[in-house]
Coordinates of C-alpha atoms in Angstrom, one line a residue:
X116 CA 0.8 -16.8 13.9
X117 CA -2.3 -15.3 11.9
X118 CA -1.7 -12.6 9.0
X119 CA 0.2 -9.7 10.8
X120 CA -2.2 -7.4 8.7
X121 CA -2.0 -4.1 10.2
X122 CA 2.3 -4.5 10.2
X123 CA 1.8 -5.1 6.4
X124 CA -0.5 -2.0 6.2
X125 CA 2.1 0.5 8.1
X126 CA 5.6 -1.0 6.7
X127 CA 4.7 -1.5 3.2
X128 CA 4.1 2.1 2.7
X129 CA 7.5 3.0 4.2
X130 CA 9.2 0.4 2.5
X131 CA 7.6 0.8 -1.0
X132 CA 8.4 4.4 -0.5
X133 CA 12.6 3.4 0.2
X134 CA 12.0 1.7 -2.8
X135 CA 10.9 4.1 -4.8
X136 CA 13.4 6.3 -3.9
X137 CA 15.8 3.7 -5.4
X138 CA 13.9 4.1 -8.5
X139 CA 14.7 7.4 -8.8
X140 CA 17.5 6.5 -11.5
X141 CA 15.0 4.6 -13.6
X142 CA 13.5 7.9 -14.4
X143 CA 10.0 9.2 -14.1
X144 CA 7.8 6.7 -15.0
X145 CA 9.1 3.7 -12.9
X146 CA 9.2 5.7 -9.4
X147 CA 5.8 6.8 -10.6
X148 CA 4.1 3.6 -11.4
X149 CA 5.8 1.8 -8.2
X150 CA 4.2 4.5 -6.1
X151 CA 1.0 3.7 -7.7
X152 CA 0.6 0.2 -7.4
X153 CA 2.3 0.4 -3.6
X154 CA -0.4 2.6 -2.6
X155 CA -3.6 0.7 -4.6
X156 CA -1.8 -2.6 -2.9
X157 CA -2.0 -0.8 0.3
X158 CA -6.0 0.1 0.1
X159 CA -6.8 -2.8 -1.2
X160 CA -5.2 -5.1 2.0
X161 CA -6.9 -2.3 4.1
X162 CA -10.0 -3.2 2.6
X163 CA -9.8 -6.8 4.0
X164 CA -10.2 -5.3 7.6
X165 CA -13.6 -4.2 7.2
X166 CA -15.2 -7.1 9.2
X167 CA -18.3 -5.1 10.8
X168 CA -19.3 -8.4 13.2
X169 CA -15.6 -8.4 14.5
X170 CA -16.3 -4.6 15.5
X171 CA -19.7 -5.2 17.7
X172 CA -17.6 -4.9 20.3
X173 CA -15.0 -2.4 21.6
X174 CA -12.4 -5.4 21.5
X175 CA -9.5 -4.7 19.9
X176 CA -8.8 -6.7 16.8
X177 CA -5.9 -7.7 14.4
X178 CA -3.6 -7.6 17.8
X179 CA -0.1 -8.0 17.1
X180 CA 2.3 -7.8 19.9
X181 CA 6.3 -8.1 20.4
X182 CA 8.5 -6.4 22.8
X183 CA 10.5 -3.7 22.2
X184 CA 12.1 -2.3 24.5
X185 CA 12.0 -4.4 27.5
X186 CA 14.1 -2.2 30.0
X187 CA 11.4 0.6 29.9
X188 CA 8.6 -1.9 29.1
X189 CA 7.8 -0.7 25.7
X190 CA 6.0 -3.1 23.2
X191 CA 5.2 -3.0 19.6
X192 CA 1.5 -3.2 20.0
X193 CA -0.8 -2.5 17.3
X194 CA -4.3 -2.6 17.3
X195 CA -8.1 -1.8 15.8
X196 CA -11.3 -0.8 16.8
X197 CA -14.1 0.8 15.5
X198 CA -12.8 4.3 15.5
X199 CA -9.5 3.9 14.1
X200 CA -10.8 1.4 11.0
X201 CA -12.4 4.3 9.3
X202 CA -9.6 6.7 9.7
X203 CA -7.3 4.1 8.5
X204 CA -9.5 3.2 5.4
X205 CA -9.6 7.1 4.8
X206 CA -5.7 7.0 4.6
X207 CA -5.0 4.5 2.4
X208 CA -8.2 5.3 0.0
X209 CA -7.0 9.1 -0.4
X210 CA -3.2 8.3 -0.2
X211 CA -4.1 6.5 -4.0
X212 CA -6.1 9.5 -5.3
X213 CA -2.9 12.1 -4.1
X214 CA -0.5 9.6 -5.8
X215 CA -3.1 10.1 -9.1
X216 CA -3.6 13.5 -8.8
X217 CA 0.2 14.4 -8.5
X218 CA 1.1 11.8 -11.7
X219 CA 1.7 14.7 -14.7
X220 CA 2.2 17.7 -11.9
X221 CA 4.8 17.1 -10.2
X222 CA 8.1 17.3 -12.6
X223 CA 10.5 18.3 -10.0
X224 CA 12.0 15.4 -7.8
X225 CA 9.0 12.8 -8.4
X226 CA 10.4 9.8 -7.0
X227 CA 11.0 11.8 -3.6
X228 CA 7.4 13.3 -3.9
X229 CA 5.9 10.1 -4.2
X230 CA 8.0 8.4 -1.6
X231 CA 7.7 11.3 0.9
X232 CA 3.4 10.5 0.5
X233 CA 4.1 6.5 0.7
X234 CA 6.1 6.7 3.8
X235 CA 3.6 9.2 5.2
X236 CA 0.7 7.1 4.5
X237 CA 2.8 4.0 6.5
X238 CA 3.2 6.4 9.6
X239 CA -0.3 7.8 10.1
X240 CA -1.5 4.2 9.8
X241 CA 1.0 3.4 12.4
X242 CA -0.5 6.3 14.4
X243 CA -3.7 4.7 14.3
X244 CA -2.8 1.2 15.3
X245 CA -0.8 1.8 17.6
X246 CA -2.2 0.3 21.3
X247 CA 1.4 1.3 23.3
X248 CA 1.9 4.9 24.0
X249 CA 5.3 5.3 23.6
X250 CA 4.8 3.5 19.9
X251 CA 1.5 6.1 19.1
X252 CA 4.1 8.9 20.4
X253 CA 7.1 8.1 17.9
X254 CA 4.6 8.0 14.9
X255 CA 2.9 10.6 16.1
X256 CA 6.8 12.5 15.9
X257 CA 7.3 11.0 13.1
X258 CA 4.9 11.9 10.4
X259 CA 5.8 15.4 11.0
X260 CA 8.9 15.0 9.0
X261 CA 7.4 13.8 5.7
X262 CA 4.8 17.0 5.8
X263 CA 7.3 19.4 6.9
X264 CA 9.6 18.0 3.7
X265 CA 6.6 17.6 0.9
X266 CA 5.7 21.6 2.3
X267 CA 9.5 22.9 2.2
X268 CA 10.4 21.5 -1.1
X269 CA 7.6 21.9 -3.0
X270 CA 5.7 24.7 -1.5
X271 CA 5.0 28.1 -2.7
X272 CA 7.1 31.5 -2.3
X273 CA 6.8 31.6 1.3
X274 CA 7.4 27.8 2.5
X275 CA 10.5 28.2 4.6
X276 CA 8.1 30.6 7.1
X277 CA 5.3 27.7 7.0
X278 CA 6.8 24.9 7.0
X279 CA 8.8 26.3 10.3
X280 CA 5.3 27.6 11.9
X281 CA 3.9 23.9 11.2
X282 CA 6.6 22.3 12.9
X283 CA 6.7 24.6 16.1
X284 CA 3.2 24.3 16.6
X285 CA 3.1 21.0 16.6
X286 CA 6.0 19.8 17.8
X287 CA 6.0 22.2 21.0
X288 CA 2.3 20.7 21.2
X289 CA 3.5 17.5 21.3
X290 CA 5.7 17.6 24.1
X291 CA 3.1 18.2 26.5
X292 CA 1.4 15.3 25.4
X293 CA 4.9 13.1 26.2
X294 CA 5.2 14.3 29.5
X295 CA 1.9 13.3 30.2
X296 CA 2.4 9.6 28.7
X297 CA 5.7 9.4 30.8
X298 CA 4.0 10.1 33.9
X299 CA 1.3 7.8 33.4
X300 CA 3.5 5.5 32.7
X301 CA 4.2 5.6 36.4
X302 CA 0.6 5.6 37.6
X303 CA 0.1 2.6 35.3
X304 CA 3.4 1.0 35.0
X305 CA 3.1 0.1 31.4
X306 CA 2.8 2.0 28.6
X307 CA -0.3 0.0 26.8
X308 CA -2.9 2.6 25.9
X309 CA -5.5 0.0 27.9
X310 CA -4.1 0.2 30.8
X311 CA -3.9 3.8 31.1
X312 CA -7.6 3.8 30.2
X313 CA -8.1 1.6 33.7
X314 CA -5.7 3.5 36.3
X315 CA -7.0 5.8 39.3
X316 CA -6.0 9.4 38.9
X317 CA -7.2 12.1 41.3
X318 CA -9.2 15.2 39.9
X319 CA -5.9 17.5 40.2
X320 CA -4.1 15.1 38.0
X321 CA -6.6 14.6 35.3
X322 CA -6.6 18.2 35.1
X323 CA -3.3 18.6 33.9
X324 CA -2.4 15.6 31.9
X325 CA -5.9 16.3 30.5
X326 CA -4.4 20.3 29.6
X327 CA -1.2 18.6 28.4
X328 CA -3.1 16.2 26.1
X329 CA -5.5 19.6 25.1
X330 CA -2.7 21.2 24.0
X331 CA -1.1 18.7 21.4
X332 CA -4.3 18.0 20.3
X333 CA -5.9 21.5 20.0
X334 CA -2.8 22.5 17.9
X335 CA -3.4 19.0 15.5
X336 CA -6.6 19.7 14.8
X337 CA -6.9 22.5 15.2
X338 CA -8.7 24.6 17.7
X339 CA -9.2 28.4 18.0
X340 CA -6.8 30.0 19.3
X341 CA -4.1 27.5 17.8
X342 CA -5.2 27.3 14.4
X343 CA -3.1 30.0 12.7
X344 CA -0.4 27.6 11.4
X345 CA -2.9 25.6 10.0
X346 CA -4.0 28.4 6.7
X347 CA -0.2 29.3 6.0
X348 CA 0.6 25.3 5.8
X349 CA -2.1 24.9 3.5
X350 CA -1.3 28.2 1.3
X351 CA 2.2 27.2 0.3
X352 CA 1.9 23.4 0.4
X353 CA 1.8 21.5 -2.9
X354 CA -1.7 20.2 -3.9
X355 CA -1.1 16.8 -2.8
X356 CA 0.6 18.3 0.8
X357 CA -2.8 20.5 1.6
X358 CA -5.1 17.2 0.5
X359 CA -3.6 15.0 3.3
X360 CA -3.0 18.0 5.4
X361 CA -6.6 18.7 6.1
X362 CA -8.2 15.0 4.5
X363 CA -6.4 13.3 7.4
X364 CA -3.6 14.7 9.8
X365 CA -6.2 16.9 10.9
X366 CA -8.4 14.3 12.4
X367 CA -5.3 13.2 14.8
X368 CA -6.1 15.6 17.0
X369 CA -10.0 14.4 17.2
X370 CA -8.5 10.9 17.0
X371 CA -6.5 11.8 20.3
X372 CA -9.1 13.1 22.4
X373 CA -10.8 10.1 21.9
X374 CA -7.7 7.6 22.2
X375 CA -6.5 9.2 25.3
X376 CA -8.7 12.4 27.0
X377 CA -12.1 11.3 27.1
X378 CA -11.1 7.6 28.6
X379 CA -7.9 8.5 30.9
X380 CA -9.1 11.9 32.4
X381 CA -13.0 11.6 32.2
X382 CA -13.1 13.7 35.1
X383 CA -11.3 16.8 34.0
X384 CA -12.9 16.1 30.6
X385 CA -16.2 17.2 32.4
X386 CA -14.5 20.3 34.4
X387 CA -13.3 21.5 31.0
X388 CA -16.4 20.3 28.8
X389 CA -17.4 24.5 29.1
X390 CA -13.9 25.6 27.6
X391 CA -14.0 23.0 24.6
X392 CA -17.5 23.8 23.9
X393 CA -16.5 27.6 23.9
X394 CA -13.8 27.4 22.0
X395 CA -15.7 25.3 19.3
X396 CA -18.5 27.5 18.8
X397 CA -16.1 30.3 18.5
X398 CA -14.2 28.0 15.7
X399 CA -17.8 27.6 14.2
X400 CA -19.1 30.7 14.4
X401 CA -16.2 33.7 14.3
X402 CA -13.9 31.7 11.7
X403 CA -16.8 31.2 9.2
X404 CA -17.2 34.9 9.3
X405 CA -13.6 34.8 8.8
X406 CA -13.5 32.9 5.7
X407 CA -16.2 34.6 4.1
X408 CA -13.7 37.4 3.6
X409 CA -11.0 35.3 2.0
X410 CA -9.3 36.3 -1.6
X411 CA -7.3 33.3 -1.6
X412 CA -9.3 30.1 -2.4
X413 CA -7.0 28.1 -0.2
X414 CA -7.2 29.9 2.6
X415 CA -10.9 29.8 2.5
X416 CA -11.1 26.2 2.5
X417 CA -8.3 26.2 4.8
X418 CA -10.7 28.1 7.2
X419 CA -13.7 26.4 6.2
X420 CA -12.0 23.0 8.2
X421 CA -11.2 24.8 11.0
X422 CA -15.1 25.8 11.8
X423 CA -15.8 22.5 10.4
X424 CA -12.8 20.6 13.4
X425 CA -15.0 22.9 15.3
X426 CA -17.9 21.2 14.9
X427 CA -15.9 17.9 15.7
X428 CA -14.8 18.7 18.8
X429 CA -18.6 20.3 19.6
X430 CA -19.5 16.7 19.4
X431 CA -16.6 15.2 21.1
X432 CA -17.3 17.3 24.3
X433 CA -21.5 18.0 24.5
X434 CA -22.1 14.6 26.3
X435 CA -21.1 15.7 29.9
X436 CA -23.6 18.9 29.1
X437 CA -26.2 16.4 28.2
X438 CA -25.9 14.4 31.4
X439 CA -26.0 17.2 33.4
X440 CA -29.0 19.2 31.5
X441 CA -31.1 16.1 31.2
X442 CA -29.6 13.5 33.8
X443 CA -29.6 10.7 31.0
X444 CA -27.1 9.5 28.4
X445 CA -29.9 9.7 25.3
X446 CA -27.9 12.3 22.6
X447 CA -24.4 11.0 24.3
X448 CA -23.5 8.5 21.4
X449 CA -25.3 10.4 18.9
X450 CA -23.1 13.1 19.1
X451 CA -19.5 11.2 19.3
X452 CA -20.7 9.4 16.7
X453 CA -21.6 12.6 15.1
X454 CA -18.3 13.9 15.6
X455 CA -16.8 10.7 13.8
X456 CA -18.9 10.9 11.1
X457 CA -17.9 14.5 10.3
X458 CA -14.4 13.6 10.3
X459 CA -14.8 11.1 8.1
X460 CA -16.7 13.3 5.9
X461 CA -14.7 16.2 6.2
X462 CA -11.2 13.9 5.0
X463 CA -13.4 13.1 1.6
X464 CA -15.0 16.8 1.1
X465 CA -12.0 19.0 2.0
X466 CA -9.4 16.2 -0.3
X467 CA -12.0 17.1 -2.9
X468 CA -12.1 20.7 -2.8
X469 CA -8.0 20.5 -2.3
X470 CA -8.3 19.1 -5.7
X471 CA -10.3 21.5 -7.3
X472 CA -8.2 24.0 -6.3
X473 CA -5.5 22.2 -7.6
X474 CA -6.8 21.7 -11.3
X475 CA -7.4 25.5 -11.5
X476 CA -3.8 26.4 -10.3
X477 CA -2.1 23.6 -12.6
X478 CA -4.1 25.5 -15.3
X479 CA -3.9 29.2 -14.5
X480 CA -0.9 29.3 -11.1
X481 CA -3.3 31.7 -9.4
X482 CA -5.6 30.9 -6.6
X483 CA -7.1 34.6 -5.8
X484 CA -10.3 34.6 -6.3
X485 CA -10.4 37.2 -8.7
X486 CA -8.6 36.2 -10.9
X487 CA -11.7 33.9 -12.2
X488 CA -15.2 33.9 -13.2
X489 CA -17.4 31.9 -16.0
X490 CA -15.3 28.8 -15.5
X491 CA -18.7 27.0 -16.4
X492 CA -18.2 28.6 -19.8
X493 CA -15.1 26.2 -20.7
X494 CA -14.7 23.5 -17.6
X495 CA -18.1 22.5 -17.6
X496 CA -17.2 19.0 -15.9
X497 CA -15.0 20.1 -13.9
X498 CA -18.0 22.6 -12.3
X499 CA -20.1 20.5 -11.6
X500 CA -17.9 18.5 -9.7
X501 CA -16.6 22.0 -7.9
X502 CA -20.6 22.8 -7.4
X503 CA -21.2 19.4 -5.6
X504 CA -18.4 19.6 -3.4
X505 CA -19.0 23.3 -1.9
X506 CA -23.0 22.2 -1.4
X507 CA -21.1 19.4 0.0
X508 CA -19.1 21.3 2.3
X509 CA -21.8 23.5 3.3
X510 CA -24.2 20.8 4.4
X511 CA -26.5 19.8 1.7
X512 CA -28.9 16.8 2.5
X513 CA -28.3 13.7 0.5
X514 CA -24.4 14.2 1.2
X515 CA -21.7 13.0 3.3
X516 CA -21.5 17.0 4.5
X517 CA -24.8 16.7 6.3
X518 CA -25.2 13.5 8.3
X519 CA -22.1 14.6 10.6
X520 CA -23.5 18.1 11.1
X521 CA -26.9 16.7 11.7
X522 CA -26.2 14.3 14.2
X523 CA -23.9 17.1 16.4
X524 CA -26.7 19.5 15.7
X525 CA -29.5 17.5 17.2
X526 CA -27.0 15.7 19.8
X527 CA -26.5 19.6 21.3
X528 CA -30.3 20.3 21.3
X529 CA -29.8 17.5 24.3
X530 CA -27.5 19.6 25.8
X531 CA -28.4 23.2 25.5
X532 CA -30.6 25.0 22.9
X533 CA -28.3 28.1 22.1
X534 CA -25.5 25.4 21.5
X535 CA -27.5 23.8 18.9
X536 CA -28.4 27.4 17.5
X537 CA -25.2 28.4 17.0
X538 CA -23.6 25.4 15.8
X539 CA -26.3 25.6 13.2
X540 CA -25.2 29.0 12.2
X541 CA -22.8 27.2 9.9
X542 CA -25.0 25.6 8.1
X543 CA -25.7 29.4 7.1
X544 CA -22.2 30.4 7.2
X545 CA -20.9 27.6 4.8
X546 CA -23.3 28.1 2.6
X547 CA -22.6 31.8 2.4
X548 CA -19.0 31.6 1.7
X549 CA -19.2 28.4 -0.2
X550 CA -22.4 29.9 -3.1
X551 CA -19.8 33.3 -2.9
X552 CA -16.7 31.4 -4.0
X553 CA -19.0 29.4 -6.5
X554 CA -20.3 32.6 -7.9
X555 CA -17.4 34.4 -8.2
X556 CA -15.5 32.2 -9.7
X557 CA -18.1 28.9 -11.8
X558 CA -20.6 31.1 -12.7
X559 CA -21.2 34.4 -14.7
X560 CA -19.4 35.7 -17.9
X561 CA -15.7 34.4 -18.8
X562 CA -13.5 36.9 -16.7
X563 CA -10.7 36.7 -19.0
X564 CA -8.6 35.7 -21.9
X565 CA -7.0 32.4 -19.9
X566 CA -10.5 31.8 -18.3
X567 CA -11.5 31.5 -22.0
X568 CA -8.8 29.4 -22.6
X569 CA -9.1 26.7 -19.7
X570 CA -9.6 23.1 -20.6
X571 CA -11.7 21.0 -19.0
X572 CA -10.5 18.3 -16.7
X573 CA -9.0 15.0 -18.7
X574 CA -9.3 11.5 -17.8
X575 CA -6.9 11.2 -14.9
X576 CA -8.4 14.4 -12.5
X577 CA -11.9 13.3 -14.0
X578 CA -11.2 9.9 -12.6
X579 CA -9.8 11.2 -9.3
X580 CA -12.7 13.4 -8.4
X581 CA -15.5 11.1 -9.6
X582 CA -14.3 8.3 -7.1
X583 CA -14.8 11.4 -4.4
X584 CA -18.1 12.2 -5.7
X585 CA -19.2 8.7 -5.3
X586 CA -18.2 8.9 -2.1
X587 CA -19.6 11.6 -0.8
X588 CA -22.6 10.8 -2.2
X589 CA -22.8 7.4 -1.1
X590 CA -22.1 8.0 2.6
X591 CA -24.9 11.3 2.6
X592 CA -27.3 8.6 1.3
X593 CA -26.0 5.1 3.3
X594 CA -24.0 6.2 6.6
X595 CA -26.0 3.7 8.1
X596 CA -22.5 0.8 7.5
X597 CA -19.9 3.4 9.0
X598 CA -22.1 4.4 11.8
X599 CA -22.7 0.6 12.6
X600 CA -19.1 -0.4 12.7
X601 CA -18.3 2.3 15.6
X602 CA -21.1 1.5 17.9
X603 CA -19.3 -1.4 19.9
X604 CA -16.4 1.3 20.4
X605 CA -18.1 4.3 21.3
X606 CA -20.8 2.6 23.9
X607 CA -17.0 1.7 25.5
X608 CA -15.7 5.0 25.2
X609 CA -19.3 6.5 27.3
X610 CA -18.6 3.8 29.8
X611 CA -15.3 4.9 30.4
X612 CA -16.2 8.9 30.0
X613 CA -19.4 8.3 32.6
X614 CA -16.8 6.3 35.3
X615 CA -15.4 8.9 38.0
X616 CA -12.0 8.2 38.9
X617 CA -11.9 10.6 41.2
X618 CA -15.5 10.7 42.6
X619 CA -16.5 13.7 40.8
X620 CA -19.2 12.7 38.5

């Protein structure tokens, strides 16, 4: 039996996390440093699946498979491909830096901190391997319970009211989505994700397992009009809590629609192509506008990643609108490749600016906006780090922030001119309420006396958010390696998304 690497990759998390809660009595320092090395041990196995020749196809790979509940025909399944390798290399890669960043902040309960990241980090991984339904469905459940913990105990003043919003939302959203699996279960009388993928479903049915998936997805990622749990989560959650928050649960819900909508109900997919679309460019367009009139520097970025999911889902849904406007497929893969891209992008840019955040509260406990100005006078390191990662966040050639955006931008000119338009519009947007929080609160004259008394970032958060830098440098420049390793997948996915099941395309 070969390596069961992706088993290693989800357990070892959960159980180095166990384990460090065992350390607790050892005092600070051991649950602290066991964290570390779990989670560095962790990236570094993940590191050994990025084979790009084994992902020229949309095979799966690393396959591991043993029953599991044999009465209901329920397997443990787990399985790769080339979209869930970079979300699972995203994981592991920011689970270390969160570990980092919370190593001298967090005084209160560290060994249950750190575990509650650890075993986290083993169930989104889980979530992204998983290849039988019911299995994807229980870590789906299941992450939820580490968040809504890290959020409730140490979140701000009003945790209690978000932490409760965060699990209703998605929880209720999620329900849906297990009715849907059960009755497809039926139709395909298994519950392996690739067999769902295959089975004939009329156009009435596809319509509503295909609502039932929107709505657990739409809520995870999270759409307009379903997105107001999603600034109050971030507000009160702990530094750490709001960089995994928006660096990876919120790709889950893109991860889903391309998982399970776009293959299983391609038909109702293109019936409802108008309504995602809408509701993207409203995400785009009206919640930019929103977060230009933010105080609160988390909300703002909390908003910014809704108009930015926006711009996900844009790319996830223009392809029927590009076969119908132009009767070919050219634009399809650009733009759900576009839409990967910017997810992948958006997990390193928004963890970054999390951070940023984070270093100013640890030093001042405010996050309103006005409570700064002339940080440049005394961090100077630290602002150019913050400077990169707005331009970053607003779009700026030669970063990570651009090559998504770009490729959905010129995949909806395919499609429809207008759509393109005001997609673009953020690239406006972002940088308007991006250079406005950089203004008020980098540049000018020192605001006052604690401004004049900040210290500039030491070794530890200059460490953490020069390996983000890097990053997002590196993949504005070179995409070319993570845009490879998803082609084999993606060409699948159109095949599947282009194939009528009910005779309607």
């Amino acid at each position: 039996m070969d390596f069961p690497i992706l088993s290693t990759l989800t357990w070892l998390p959960i159980v180095g996390g166990i384990a460090v809660l065992l350390a607790a009595r050892g005092g600070e320092a051991l649950p602290r440093q066991l964290a570390l090395g779990v989670s560095i041990i962790t990236f570094a196995i993940s590191l050994l699946l990025w084979q790009p020749s084994l992902f020229s196809s949309a095979a799966m790979q690393f396959e591991e498979f043993v029953p599991w509940i044999d009465t209901y025909n329920v397997n443990y399944h787990l399985g790769i491909d080339g979209i869930s390798l970079p979300l699972i290399l995203l994981t592991t890669f920011m689970t270390v830096l969160v570990v980092i960043a919370g190593w001298e902040v967090i005084k209160d309960k560290t060994a249950q901190y750190m575990a509650a990241f650890l075993i986290m980090e083993g169930i989104m991984i889980g979530v992204f391997c998983a290849l039988d339904a019911m299995l994807f469905y229980v870590f789906w459940e299941a992450m939820l319970i580490p968040m809504f913990i890290i959020i409730g105990v140490w979140g701000g003043p009003n945790r209690v009211y978000a932490t409760i919003k965060f699990f209703l939302y998605t929880f209720l959203g999620s329900v849906f989505m297990l009715v849907s699996l059960i009755y497809l279960y039926f139709q395909a009388g298994s519950y392996e994700i690739l067999d769902m993928h295959a089975v004939g479903l009329g156009l009435q049915e596809q319509k509503w397992i295909f609502l039932a998936f929107l709505v657990a997805f739409a809520v995870k990622i999270p759409m307009f009009p379903v997105h107001t749990w999603l600034p109050d989560a971030h507000v009160e959650a702990p530094t750490g809590g709001s960089v995994i928050l928006g660096a990876i649960m919120l790709k889950m819900g893109g991860y889903g629609f391309l998982r399970f909508s776009l293959p299983i109900t391609p038909d109702a997919s293109q019936s409802f192509d108008w309504l995602l679309i809408l509701l993207s460019l409203i995400a785009i367009v009206y919640i930019g506008f929103v977060a230009l009139v933010q105080q609160d520097m988390k909300k703002l970025i909390a908003y910014s990643s809704i108009a930015h999911m926006g711009f996900v889902t844009l790319g996830l849904f223009i392809p029927f609108t590009i076969l119908r406007s132009t009767g070919g497929l050219s634009g399809v893969a650009l733009g759900l490749e576009g839409g990967m891209v910017q997810m992948i992008s958006h997990g390193l840019i928004s963890g970054a600016l999390f951070l940023c955040v984070g270093v100013m509260y640890d030093r001042m406990h405010s996050r309103q906006i006005g409570d700064y100005g002339g940080v440049v006078n005394t961090m100077p390191k630290f602002a150019a780090f913050m400077v990169l990662f707005a331009l970053a966040n607003a779009g700026l050639p030669g970063t990570s922030g651009f090559v998504g955006e770009f490729m959905i931008i010129l995949s909806s000119f395919k499609a429809n001119f207008w759509f393109a338009f005001l997609a673009a519009t953020t690239l406006i947007l972002g940088a308007a309420y991006m250079l406005w929080l950089i203004k008020r609160t980098i540049f000018g004259e020192i605001a006052n006396e604690k401004v004049a008394a900040l210290t500039d970032l030491n070794r530890r958060e200059f460490f953490v958010l020069g390996t983000l830098a890097v990053s997002v440098i590196a993949l504005g420049v070179w995409p070319a390696p993570l845009v490879d390793v998803m082609h084999g997948t993606i060409d699948n996915l159109i095949q599947h998304m282009m194939q009528s099941k009910a005779g309607a395309i």
